[in-house]
Short mmCIF file of C-alpha atoms and ligand atoms in Angstrom, two decimals:
data_model
loop_
_atom_site.label_atom_id
_atom_site.label_comp_id
_atom_site.label_asym_id
_atom_site.label_seq_id
_atom_site.Cartn_x
_atom_site.Cartn_y
_atom_site.Cartn_z
CA UNK F 11 70.09 -60.19 22.60
CA UNK F 12 68.21 -63.45 22.29
CA UNK F 13 67.10 -64.93 18.97
CA UNK F 14 63.73 -66.54 18.49
CA UNK F 15 63.63 -70.19 17.74
CA UNK F 16 61.44 -69.67 14.71
CA UNK F 17 64.18 -67.66 13.04
CA UNK F 18 67.03 -69.95 13.92
CA UNK F 19 68.55 -71.91 11.12
CA UNK F 20 69.46 -74.56 13.63
CA UNK F 21 68.79 -74.96 17.32
CA UNK F 22 71.29 -76.20 19.83
CA UNK F 23 69.96 -78.39 22.65
CA UNK F 24 66.48 -77.00 23.12
CA UNK F 25 66.30 -77.42 26.87
CA UNK F 26 63.83 -74.75 27.85
CA UNK F 27 62.86 -73.19 24.58
CA UNK F 28 65.32 -70.34 24.91
CA UNK F 29 68.27 -71.76 23.04
CA UNK F 30 70.40 -69.72 20.72
CA UNK F 31 70.31 -69.82 16.99
CA UNK F 32 73.03 -70.91 14.66
CA UNK F 33 74.46 -68.84 11.87
CA UNK F 34 72.36 -66.82 9.51
CA UNK F 35 73.66 -66.34 6.00
CA UNK F 36 75.85 -63.26 5.60
CA UNK F 37 74.04 -60.51 3.77
CA UNK F 38 77.03 -58.56 2.59
CA UNK F 39 80.71 -58.14 3.06
CA UNK F 40 82.22 -55.83 5.64
CA UNK F 41 81.95 -52.08 5.36
CA UNK F 42 84.88 -50.43 3.62
CA UNK F 43 86.64 -47.59 5.35
CA UNK F 44 86.17 -44.15 3.94
CA UNK F 45 89.36 -42.23 3.21
CA UNK F 46 90.64 -40.05 6.01
CA UNK F 47 90.02 -36.39 5.45
CA UNK F 48 92.92 -34.03 5.13
CA UNK F 49 93.63 -32.04 8.21
CA UNK F 50 92.49 -28.45 7.92
CA UNK F 51 93.97 -25.55 9.80
CA UNK F 52 92.29 -22.40 10.98
CA UNK F 53 93.06 -19.26 12.83
CA UNK F 54 91.02 -18.34 15.83
CA UNK F 55 89.97 -14.81 15.03
CA UNK F 56 87.62 -14.25 17.93
CA UNK F 57 86.45 -15.81 21.11
CA UNK F 58 85.42 -19.41 20.84
CA UNK F 59 83.11 -18.92 23.76
CA UNK F 60 80.15 -18.37 21.48
CA UNK F 61 80.59 -21.88 20.20
CA UNK F 62 80.61 -23.30 23.68
CA UNK F 63 77.44 -23.62 25.66
CA UNK F 64 78.26 -25.96 28.49
CA UNK F 65 80.41 -24.94 31.42
CA UNK F 66 82.95 -25.71 32.69
CA UNK F 67 85.06 -25.69 29.63
CA UNK F 68 88.39 -24.70 28.25
CA UNK F 69 88.03 -22.09 25.56
CA UNK F 70 90.28 -19.85 23.61
CA UNK F 71 89.54 -16.20 24.25
CA UNK F 72 90.14 -13.06 22.24
CA UNK F 73 93.19 -12.47 24.38
CA UNK F 74 94.86 -15.61 23.08
CA UNK F 75 93.74 -15.22 19.52
CA UNK F 76 97.20 -14.33 18.39
CA UNK F 77 98.12 -18.00 18.69
CA UNK F 78 97.07 -19.95 15.65
CA UNK F 79 95.05 -23.04 16.42
CA UNK F 80 95.34 -25.72 13.82
CA UNK F 81 92.79 -28.35 14.60
CA UNK F 82 92.48 -31.69 12.89
CA UNK F 83 89.36 -33.58 11.88
CA UNK F 84 88.27 -36.37 14.19
CA UNK F 85 88.58 -39.89 12.83
CA UNK F 86 85.48 -41.31 11.08
CA UNK F 87 85.65 -44.51 13.15
CA UNK F 88 87.22 -45.91 16.29
CA UNK F 89 88.86 -48.93 14.73
CA UNK F 90 86.48 -51.57 16.00
CA UNK F 91 87.61 -54.85 14.38
CA UNK F 92 84.15 -55.61 12.99
CA UNK F 93 82.62 -52.16 12.58
CA UNK F 94 85.52 -49.85 11.75
CA UNK F 95 83.31 -46.84 11.09
CA UNK F 96 81.33 -47.23 14.32
CA UNK F 97 81.95 -44.35 16.69
CA UNK F 98 84.10 -41.37 15.86
CA UNK F 99 87.31 -39.72 16.98
CA UNK F 100 88.01 -36.37 18.56
CA UNK F 101 85.23 -35.98 21.12
CA UNK F 102 83.08 -37.75 23.69
CA UNK F 103 79.37 -37.26 24.33
CA UNK F 104 78.00 -36.61 27.81
CA UNK F 105 74.30 -36.27 27.03
CA UNK F 106 71.84 -36.77 24.20
CA UNK F 107 68.64 -34.74 24.03
CA UNK F 108 66.48 -36.41 21.38
CA UNK F 109 63.27 -34.84 20.12
CA UNK F 110 61.30 -37.06 17.73
CA UNK F 111 57.91 -36.86 16.08
CA UNK F 112 56.75 -40.07 14.43
CA UNK F 113 53.65 -40.86 12.41
CA UNK F 114 53.05 -44.63 12.20
CA UNK F 115 50.68 -44.13 9.24
CA UNK F 116 53.25 -42.52 6.95
CA UNK F 117 56.34 -43.84 8.80
CA UNK F 118 57.78 -40.35 8.63
CA UNK F 119 60.00 -39.03 11.39
CA UNK F 120 61.09 -35.54 12.27
CA UNK F 121 64.11 -35.40 14.54
CA UNK F 122 65.89 -32.72 16.55
CA UNK F 123 68.95 -34.04 18.37
CA UNK F 124 71.25 -32.07 20.64
CA UNK F 125 74.46 -33.71 21.79
CA UNK F 126 76.48 -32.23 24.65
CA UNK F 127 80.04 -33.20 23.89
CA UNK F 128 83.63 -32.45 24.78
CA UNK F 129 86.55 -32.23 22.38
CA UNK F 130 89.50 -34.47 23.20
CA UNK F 131 91.73 -32.88 20.57
CA UNK F 132 91.84 -29.55 18.76
CA UNK F 133 89.01 -30.32 16.38
CA UNK F 134 88.50 -28.71 12.99
CA UNK F 135 85.73 -31.13 12.00
CA UNK F 136 84.09 -34.21 13.43
CA UNK F 137 81.68 -36.95 12.46
CA UNK F 138 78.45 -38.30 13.86
CA UNK F 139 77.07 -41.66 12.75
CA UNK F 140 73.76 -41.36 10.90
CA UNK F 141 72.34 -43.67 8.26
CA UNK F 142 69.65 -42.52 5.86
CA UNK F 143 67.26 -39.66 6.70
CA UNK F 144 67.71 -36.10 5.44
CA UNK F 145 69.69 -33.64 7.50
CA UNK F 146 68.17 -30.18 7.26
CA UNK F 147 70.47 -28.21 9.51
CA UNK F 148 73.38 -28.43 11.93
CA UNK F 149 74.55 -25.97 14.54
CA UNK F 150 77.56 -26.10 16.81
CA UNK F 151 77.34 -23.85 19.84
CA UNK F 152 74.21 -22.28 18.36
CA UNK F 153 75.94 -21.25 15.15
CA UNK F 154 75.30 -22.84 11.80
CA UNK F 155 77.90 -25.38 10.82
CA UNK F 156 78.76 -26.88 7.45
CA UNK F 157 77.91 -30.53 7.02
CA UNK F 158 78.07 -33.28 4.42
CA UNK F 159 77.03 -36.91 4.21
CA UNK F 160 79.55 -39.64 3.43
CA UNK F 161 77.78 -42.96 3.77
CA UNK F 162 76.98 -43.43 7.45
CA UNK F 163 79.17 -40.47 8.39
CA UNK F 164 77.67 -37.04 8.99
CA UNK F 165 80.72 -34.81 8.68
CA UNK F 166 80.39 -31.51 10.56
CA UNK F 167 82.70 -28.55 10.21
CA UNK F 168 82.09 -25.89 12.86
CA UNK F 169 82.86 -22.27 12.13
CA UNK F 170 85.83 -22.35 14.49
CA UNK F 171 88.21 -24.97 15.74
CA UNK F 172 86.99 -26.60 18.95
CA UNK F 173 89.85 -26.55 21.41
CA UNK F 174 90.88 -29.69 23.20
CA UNK F 175 88.90 -29.96 26.42
CA UNK F 176 86.17 -27.60 25.23
CA UNK F 177 82.59 -28.54 25.91
CA UNK F 178 80.26 -27.91 22.99
CA UNK F 179 76.73 -28.62 21.86
CA UNK F 180 75.93 -29.91 18.41
CA UNK F 181 72.33 -29.83 17.22
CA UNK F 182 71.10 -31.76 14.19
CA UNK F 183 67.69 -31.32 12.57
CA UNK F 184 66.60 -34.18 10.32
CA UNK F 185 63.59 -35.89 8.82
CA UNK F 186 62.49 -38.72 6.58
CA UNK F 187 61.42 -42.33 6.71
CA UNK F 188 63.94 -44.21 8.86
CA UNK F 189 65.36 -47.39 7.34
CA UNK F 190 66.67 -50.18 9.51
CA UNK F 191 70.30 -51.23 9.17
CA UNK F 192 71.08 -54.69 7.80
CA UNK F 193 73.85 -56.29 9.81
CA UNK F 194 76.56 -58.63 8.54
CA UNK F 195 74.53 -61.63 9.73
CA UNK F 196 71.54 -60.49 7.68
CA UNK F 197 69.43 -59.37 10.65
CA UNK F 198 67.61 -56.06 10.82
CA UNK F 199 68.30 -53.60 13.57
CA UNK F 200 67.53 -50.02 14.38
CA UNK F 201 64.18 -48.47 13.54
CA UNK F 202 62.05 -51.42 12.35
CA UNK F 203 58.53 -50.40 11.35
CA UNK F 204 55.69 -52.59 12.62
CA UNK F 205 51.99 -52.70 11.76
CA UNK F 206 51.26 -50.29 14.62
CA UNK F 207 54.44 -48.26 15.08
CA UNK F 208 58.10 -49.21 15.32
CA UNK F 209 60.27 -51.75 17.15
CA UNK F 210 63.48 -49.90 17.95
CA UNK F 211 66.47 -52.09 18.79
CA UNK F 212 69.96 -50.92 17.85
CA UNK F 213 72.41 -53.77 18.40
CA UNK F 214 75.01 -53.50 17.11
CA UNK F 215 74.70 -50.69 14.56
CA UNK F 216 71.08 -49.60 14.37
CA UNK F 217 71.12 -46.49 16.57
CA UNK F 218 72.34 -44.58 13.52
CA UNK F 219 69.08 -45.36 11.72
CA UNK F 220 67.15 -42.97 13.98
CA UNK F 221 69.49 -40.49 15.65
CA UNK F 222 72.98 -39.09 15.08
CA UNK F 223 75.47 -40.44 17.61
CA UNK F 224 78.94 -41.56 18.52
CA UNK F 225 77.81 -45.10 17.84
CA UNK F 226 80.13 -47.29 19.89
CA UNK F 227 79.57 -48.72 23.40
CA UNK F 228 82.78 -47.10 24.61
CA UNK F 229 81.17 -43.64 24.57
CA UNK F 230 78.28 -43.88 27.03
CA UNK F 231 76.04 -40.94 27.89
CA UNK F 232 72.81 -39.97 29.63
CA UNK F 233 69.70 -39.41 27.51
CA UNK F 234 66.56 -37.26 27.43
CA UNK F 235 63.80 -38.32 25.04
CA UNK F 236 60.83 -36.27 23.86
CA UNK F 237 58.74 -38.36 21.50
CA UNK F 238 55.51 -37.14 19.91
CA UNK F 239 53.06 -39.60 18.37
CA UNK F 240 49.38 -39.46 17.42
CA UNK F 241 47.06 -39.82 20.42
CA UNK F 242 46.33 -43.48 21.10
CA UNK F 243 49.91 -44.55 20.48
CA UNK F 244 52.51 -44.94 23.21
CA UNK F 245 56.22 -44.13 22.87
CA UNK F 246 58.41 -46.10 25.28
CA UNK F 247 62.03 -45.21 25.92
CA UNK F 248 64.67 -46.03 28.52
CA UNK F 249 64.64 -44.85 32.11
CA UNK F 250 61.75 -42.96 33.70
CA UNK F 251 58.66 -41.42 32.14
CA UNK F 252 58.66 -37.84 33.40
CA UNK F 253 55.61 -36.51 31.57
CA UNK F 254 52.91 -37.48 29.10
CA UNK F 255 50.75 -34.76 27.56
CA UNK F 256 48.13 -34.86 24.81
CA UNK F 257 47.31 -31.72 22.84
CA UNK F 258 45.66 -31.29 19.44
CA UNK F 259 45.50 -35.03 18.90
CA UNK F 260 49.20 -35.62 19.56
CA UNK F 261 50.78 -37.10 22.68
CA UNK F 262 54.30 -36.24 23.80
CA UNK F 263 56.16 -38.67 26.04
CA UNK F 264 59.23 -37.45 27.93
CA UNK F 265 61.69 -39.98 29.28
CA UNK F 266 64.96 -39.59 31.17
CA UNK F 267 67.77 -42.14 31.29
CA UNK F 268 70.13 -40.65 33.84
CA UNK F 269 72.61 -43.53 34.10
CA UNK F 270 75.19 -43.84 31.30
CA UNK F 271 73.97 -45.77 28.27
CA UNK F 272 75.54 -47.09 25.07
CA UNK F 273 73.80 -45.81 21.93
CA UNK F 274 72.76 -49.28 20.78
CA UNK F 275 70.72 -49.75 23.97
CA UNK F 276 68.53 -46.70 23.36
CA UNK F 277 64.94 -47.25 22.26
CA UNK F 278 61.89 -45.20 21.33
CA UNK F 279 59.53 -48.02 20.54
CA UNK F 280 56.10 -46.90 19.32
CA UNK F 281 52.90 -48.90 19.30
CA UNK F 282 49.45 -49.41 20.70
CA UNK F 283 50.32 -50.77 24.10
CA UNK F 284 48.70 -51.72 27.35
CA UNK F 285 50.72 -50.05 30.10
CA UNK F 286 51.28 -51.49 33.56
CA UNK F 287 53.11 -49.53 36.29
CA UNK F 288 54.06 -50.53 39.81
CA UNK F 289 56.94 -50.44 42.25
CA UNK F 290 58.52 -53.70 43.42
CA UNK F 291 58.76 -54.55 47.12
CA UNK F 292 62.47 -53.72 46.76
CA UNK F 293 61.59 -50.24 45.54
CA UNK F 294 62.28 -50.44 41.81
CA UNK F 295 59.68 -48.65 39.63
CA UNK F 296 58.49 -50.92 36.80
CA UNK F 297 56.92 -49.76 33.53
CA UNK F 298 55.69 -52.47 31.17
CA UNK F 299 54.23 -51.75 27.75
CA UNK F 300 52.62 -54.73 26.07
CA UNK F 301 50.98 -55.20 22.68
CA UNK F 302 47.45 -56.39 23.59
CA UNK F 303 47.81 -59.24 21.09
CA UNK F 304 50.72 -60.60 23.16
CA UNK F 305 49.56 -59.76 26.67
CA UNK F 306 47.98 -63.08 27.65
CA UNK F 307 51.04 -65.05 26.56
CA UNK F 308 53.44 -62.52 28.10
CA UNK F 309 51.78 -62.27 31.50
CA UNK F 310 53.41 -65.30 33.21
CA UNK F 311 56.97 -64.23 32.34
CA UNK F 312 56.38 -60.52 33.05
CA UNK F 313 54.97 -61.40 36.47
CA UNK F 314 58.42 -62.74 37.34
CA UNK F 315 60.18 -59.39 36.84
CA UNK F 316 60.32 -58.46 40.57
CA UNK F 317 61.60 -61.91 41.47
CA UNK F 318 64.22 -61.84 38.69
CA UNK F 319 65.37 -58.38 39.82
CA UNK F 320 65.83 -59.59 43.40
CA UNK F 321 67.51 -62.80 42.24
CA UNK F 322 69.92 -60.85 40.03
CA UNK F 323 70.69 -58.48 42.91
CA UNK F 324 71.55 -61.41 45.17
CA UNK F 325 73.82 -63.02 42.57
CA UNK F 326 75.36 -60.05 40.76
CA UNK F 327 75.05 -57.12 43.19
CA UNK F 328 72.80 -54.04 43.22
CA UNK F 329 70.53 -53.56 40.19
CA UNK F 330 72.31 -50.81 38.24
CA UNK F 331 69.37 -48.71 37.07
CA UNK F 332 66.67 -46.57 38.65
CA UNK F 333 63.77 -48.29 36.88
CA UNK F 334 62.93 -51.53 35.12
CA UNK F 335 60.26 -53.12 32.97
CA UNK F 336 59.60 -54.59 29.56
CA UNK F 337 58.32 -53.68 26.13
CA UNK F 338 56.51 -56.58 24.49
CA UNK F 339 55.79 -55.78 20.86
CA UNK F 340 54.65 -57.84 17.92
CA UNK F 341 57.55 -57.50 15.51
CA UNK F 342 57.94 -60.59 13.34
CA UNK F 343 60.49 -58.85 11.11
CA UNK F 344 62.92 -58.43 14.01
CA UNK F 345 63.03 -62.00 15.27
CA UNK F 346 64.90 -61.28 18.50
CA UNK F 347 64.71 -59.65 21.90
CA UNK F 348 67.15 -56.95 23.01
CA UNK F 349 68.35 -55.78 26.41
CA UNK F 350 67.44 -52.12 25.79
CA UNK F 351 68.66 -50.39 28.93
CA UNK F 352 66.41 -50.61 31.98
CA UNK F 353 63.53 -51.88 29.83
CA UNK F 354 64.24 -54.87 27.56
CA UNK F 355 62.40 -55.12 24.27
CA UNK F 356 60.73 -58.34 23.09
CA UNK F 357 59.52 -59.02 19.55
CA UNK F 358 56.73 -61.24 20.95
CA UNK F 359 55.63 -62.64 24.30
CA UNK F 360 58.83 -63.91 25.95
CA UNK F 361 59.29 -66.99 28.09
CA UNK F 362 60.89 -66.74 31.53
CA UNK F 363 64.30 -67.81 30.22
CA UNK F 364 64.37 -64.93 27.75
CA UNK F 365 63.34 -62.41 30.42
CA UNK F 366 66.10 -63.74 32.71
CA UNK F 367 68.57 -63.41 29.82
CA UNK F 368 67.65 -59.80 28.99
CA UNK F 369 67.52 -58.74 32.63
CA UNK F 370 70.93 -60.32 33.34
CA UNK F 371 72.22 -58.09 30.54
CA UNK F 372 71.34 -55.07 32.68
CA UNK F 373 74.40 -55.98 34.76
CA UNK F 374 76.42 -57.58 31.94
CA UNK F 375 76.25 -55.57 28.73
CA UNK F 376 74.32 -52.50 29.81
CA UNK F 377 76.04 -51.42 33.04
CA UNK F 378 79.34 -53.18 32.21
CA UNK F 379 79.60 -52.61 28.47
CA UNK F 380 81.83 -53.89 25.74
CA UNK F 381 84.91 -52.02 24.68
CA UNK F 382 84.80 -53.56 21.22
CA UNK F 383 82.45 -56.03 19.56
CA UNK F 384 84.96 -58.86 19.49
CA UNK F 385 84.35 -59.21 23.25
CA UNK F 386 80.61 -59.85 22.75
CA UNK F 387 80.83 -63.04 24.84
CA UNK F 388 81.17 -60.77 27.92
CA UNK F 389 77.52 -59.88 27.19
CA UNK F 390 76.05 -63.02 25.69
CA UNK F 391 78.02 -65.71 27.49
CA UNK F 392 77.11 -64.07 30.81
CA UNK F 393 73.41 -63.61 29.99
CA UNK F 394 73.21 -67.19 28.73
CA UNK F 395 74.89 -68.49 31.87
CA UNK F 396 72.39 -66.49 33.93
CA UNK F 397 69.67 -68.56 32.23
CA UNK F 398 71.50 -71.72 33.30
CA UNK F 399 71.79 -70.45 36.87
CA UNK F 400 68.10 -69.51 37.00
CA UNK F 401 67.16 -73.03 35.85
CA UNK F 402 69.52 -74.63 38.33
CA UNK F 403 68.13 -72.64 41.22
CA UNK F 404 64.46 -73.06 40.26
CA UNK F 405 64.10 -76.79 40.01
CA UNK F 406 65.37 -77.18 36.46
CA UNK F 407 68.44 -78.64 34.79
CA UNK F 408 71.68 -78.07 36.69
CA UNK F 409 74.36 -75.97 35.05
CA UNK F 410 76.65 -79.00 35.10
CA UNK F 411 74.07 -81.14 33.29
CA UNK F 412 73.57 -78.45 30.71
CA UNK F 413 77.32 -78.08 30.25
CA UNK F 414 77.52 -81.84 29.73
CA UNK F 415 74.75 -81.75 27.13
CA UNK F 416 76.60 -79.15 25.11
CA UNK F 417 79.93 -80.85 25.59
CA UNK F 418 78.46 -84.05 24.14
CA UNK F 419 77.96 -82.29 20.80
CA UNK F 420 80.36 -83.64 18.18
CA UNK F 421 83.50 -81.75 17.19
CA UNK F 422 81.85 -80.89 13.88
CA UNK F 423 78.99 -79.03 15.58
CA UNK F 424 78.64 -75.29 15.03
CA UNK F 425 79.17 -74.57 18.72
CA UNK F 426 82.87 -75.30 18.16
CA UNK F 427 83.05 -73.32 14.90
CA UNK F 428 85.28 -70.61 16.36
CA UNK F 429 86.74 -69.65 19.74
CA UNK F 430 84.36 -67.78 22.04
CA UNK F 431 86.46 -64.63 22.38
CA UNK F 432 87.46 -64.47 18.72
CA UNK F 433 84.38 -64.62 16.50
CA UNK F 434 86.52 -63.71 13.52
CA UNK F 435 84.00 -61.53 11.76
CA UNK F 436 80.98 -59.40 12.54
CA UNK F 437 78.60 -61.94 11.03
CA UNK F 438 79.31 -64.36 13.85
CA UNK F 439 78.87 -62.21 16.92
CA UNK F 440 75.42 -63.64 17.68
CA UNK F 441 76.26 -67.30 17.06
CA UNK F 442 76.36 -70.32 19.36
CA UNK F 443 80.12 -70.22 20.19
CA UNK F 444 79.52 -66.76 21.72
CA UNK F 445 76.33 -67.66 23.62
CA UNK F 446 76.49 -71.34 24.53
CA UNK F 447 80.22 -71.93 24.53
CA UNK F 448 80.47 -68.53 26.26
CA UNK F 449 78.29 -69.89 29.08
CA UNK F 450 80.46 -73.01 29.13
CA UNK F 451 83.53 -70.82 29.69
CA UNK F 452 81.92 -69.40 32.82
CA UNK F 453 80.94 -72.85 34.00
CA UNK F 454 84.52 -74.05 33.54
CA UNK F 455 85.70 -71.06 35.58
CA UNK F 456 83.16 -71.85 38.30
CA UNK F 457 84.30 -75.48 38.39
CA UNK F 458 87.93 -74.40 38.67
CA UNK F 459 87.59 -71.78 41.43
CA UNK F 460 84.53 -73.01 43.36
CA UNK F 461 81.15 -71.39 43.88
CA UNK F 462 82.11 -68.83 46.52
CA UNK F 463 84.95 -67.36 44.51
CA UNK F 464 83.07 -67.59 41.22
CA UNK F 465 80.09 -65.58 42.42
CA UNK F 466 82.41 -63.13 44.10
CA UNK F 467 84.18 -62.65 40.76
CA UNK F 468 80.84 -61.93 39.02
CA UNK F 469 79.85 -59.39 41.67
CA UNK F 470 83.24 -57.73 41.62
CA UNK F 471 83.18 -57.50 37.82
CA UNK F 472 79.75 -55.82 37.98
CA UNK F 473 80.91 -53.44 40.72
CA UNK F 474 84.34 -52.46 39.41
CA UNK F 475 83.10 -51.75 35.88
CA UNK F 476 79.66 -50.40 36.82
CA UNK F 477 78.43 -47.83 34.26
CA UNK F 478 81.66 -48.32 32.33
CA UNK F 479 83.31 -50.80 30.01
CA UNK F 480 85.34 -53.97 30.28
CA UNK F 481 87.54 -56.21 28.16
CA UNK F 482 88.18 -59.95 28.06
CA UNK F 483 91.72 -59.36 29.28
CA UNK F 484 90.39 -57.46 32.31
CA UNK F 485 87.98 -60.28 33.15
CA UNK F 486 90.74 -62.87 32.92
CA UNK F 487 92.99 -60.74 35.14
CA UNK F 488 90.21 -60.24 37.71
CA UNK F 489 89.50 -63.98 37.82
CA UNK F 490 93.14 -64.76 38.44
CA UNK F 491 93.49 -62.02 41.05
CA UNK F 492 90.46 -63.17 43.01
CA UNK F 493 91.11 -66.90 42.77
CA UNK F 494 94.89 -66.77 43.30
CA UNK F 495 95.10 -69.32 40.52
CA UNK F 496 96.83 -69.47 37.19
CA UNK F 497 93.81 -69.63 34.92
CA UNK F 498 95.81 -68.99 31.76
CA UNK F 499 95.45 -72.52 30.37
CA UNK F 500 91.70 -72.62 31.05
CA UNK F 501 90.97 -69.31 29.35
CA UNK F 502 93.45 -69.98 26.56
CA UNK F 503 91.69 -73.22 25.73
CA UNK F 504 88.10 -72.11 26.18
CA UNK F 505 88.26 -68.53 24.93
CA UNK F 506 90.95 -68.47 22.30
CA UNK F 507 91.57 -71.98 20.92
CA UNK F 508 89.71 -73.18 17.85
CA UNK F 509 87.87 -76.48 17.92
CA UNK F 510 86.29 -78.54 20.69
CA UNK F 511 88.35 -78.24 23.86
CA UNK F 512 89.76 -81.42 25.37
CA UNK F 513 88.22 -82.32 28.71
CA UNK F 514 90.22 -80.77 31.53
ZN1 ZN M 25 71.74 -61.50 24.86
#
């Protein structure tokens, strides 16, 4: 994510116009945990196979029905330090099939979501994350299931216990006017209506404003999108456009994101867009959708996409996804850009630095994802440092000079407000100590181990955790393994120690 300068309360060292913002006022306190449900127990009277649609799977059969199966409800959250109710326990999702119809005039949505999941415990009930909207029906394995709403939790009780290891499909029908989520830092995310559609950016919580999910980056899945909008509007999602058909004044866009994706990186942005399609010399299909009011200003930065892709591939290893591009909207209420997977989303015409930032996230954040939100510097510190590297290698300020500019900031400056790898609370995950000090951490590492080893570490990190997740501890361990150096003091000081670090 990259914040716009116009929304920043304070700007740190505006070197190329892409600097990060300071703190925004907190909008509310943290979300309280809902009480754990009591475990229910059930007897399996008949085959569970009817509740299971996806093979291969482990199911109880009539022959084993004599054994009682007492499942337990899945947890309502995964214990993330900042967003305790994000994600859910008891299952993982392999694929989302999202059918949406959206009318920009009335802002009404009709949704039909099918999740292909697998139980990781004997499951008597489980939650999906969904905020607002009206749920009109839920089935599990094609059979109606009981459901209730508890805040952002959609609690689903299937007719039979889902056995551990069993694959199952849960289908949710819903409708209403989606409402964006307000995050602890006061920013809006999720489904944000615009004057010609919707800007759909879900970091960190907003996916639940438009589809039911296991809303934590740890549970990545592939996605199919089927979005219907009035003719003349374009719906842009992640991955590849597989069909676009207009009938009776409505156009349906089908998109496929085959590589694993965290829910917050999904988009279904709707607007009146100019579309540009081509394939880069390196063979990556590009799909750009641009609000005509932004297209002249956006053109210079968008023209750099093939070059940035090749540059990233040289520095970080193979581009992780099977397509690329950009969505340039006009969304003044959002005030930021987001690295929506394969196709970053901009709230206005971006500059080159912002495009470099969001495209670097394709390696760091999208392909290698967070395990919990406290480690957000693994996304933002890396993407910010990519901006430094781009500048350094394209005739601009050197990374060392930029480091020195930040380091010259007084000890009272907000950049030193908290340690990079311990933001302390969810309101601070998009603040300067994560972005700018996060980039400084990487520069300190580079200075300590030398260029060859440093860039090898970045490539290895991208390769070893490709399509998966990583933690700060794993990055520290990798850096030490590859450099054969004790980097404990460096990381301890720069990642975990409060205040302005002493010069090493
Ligand atoms: Zn970012």
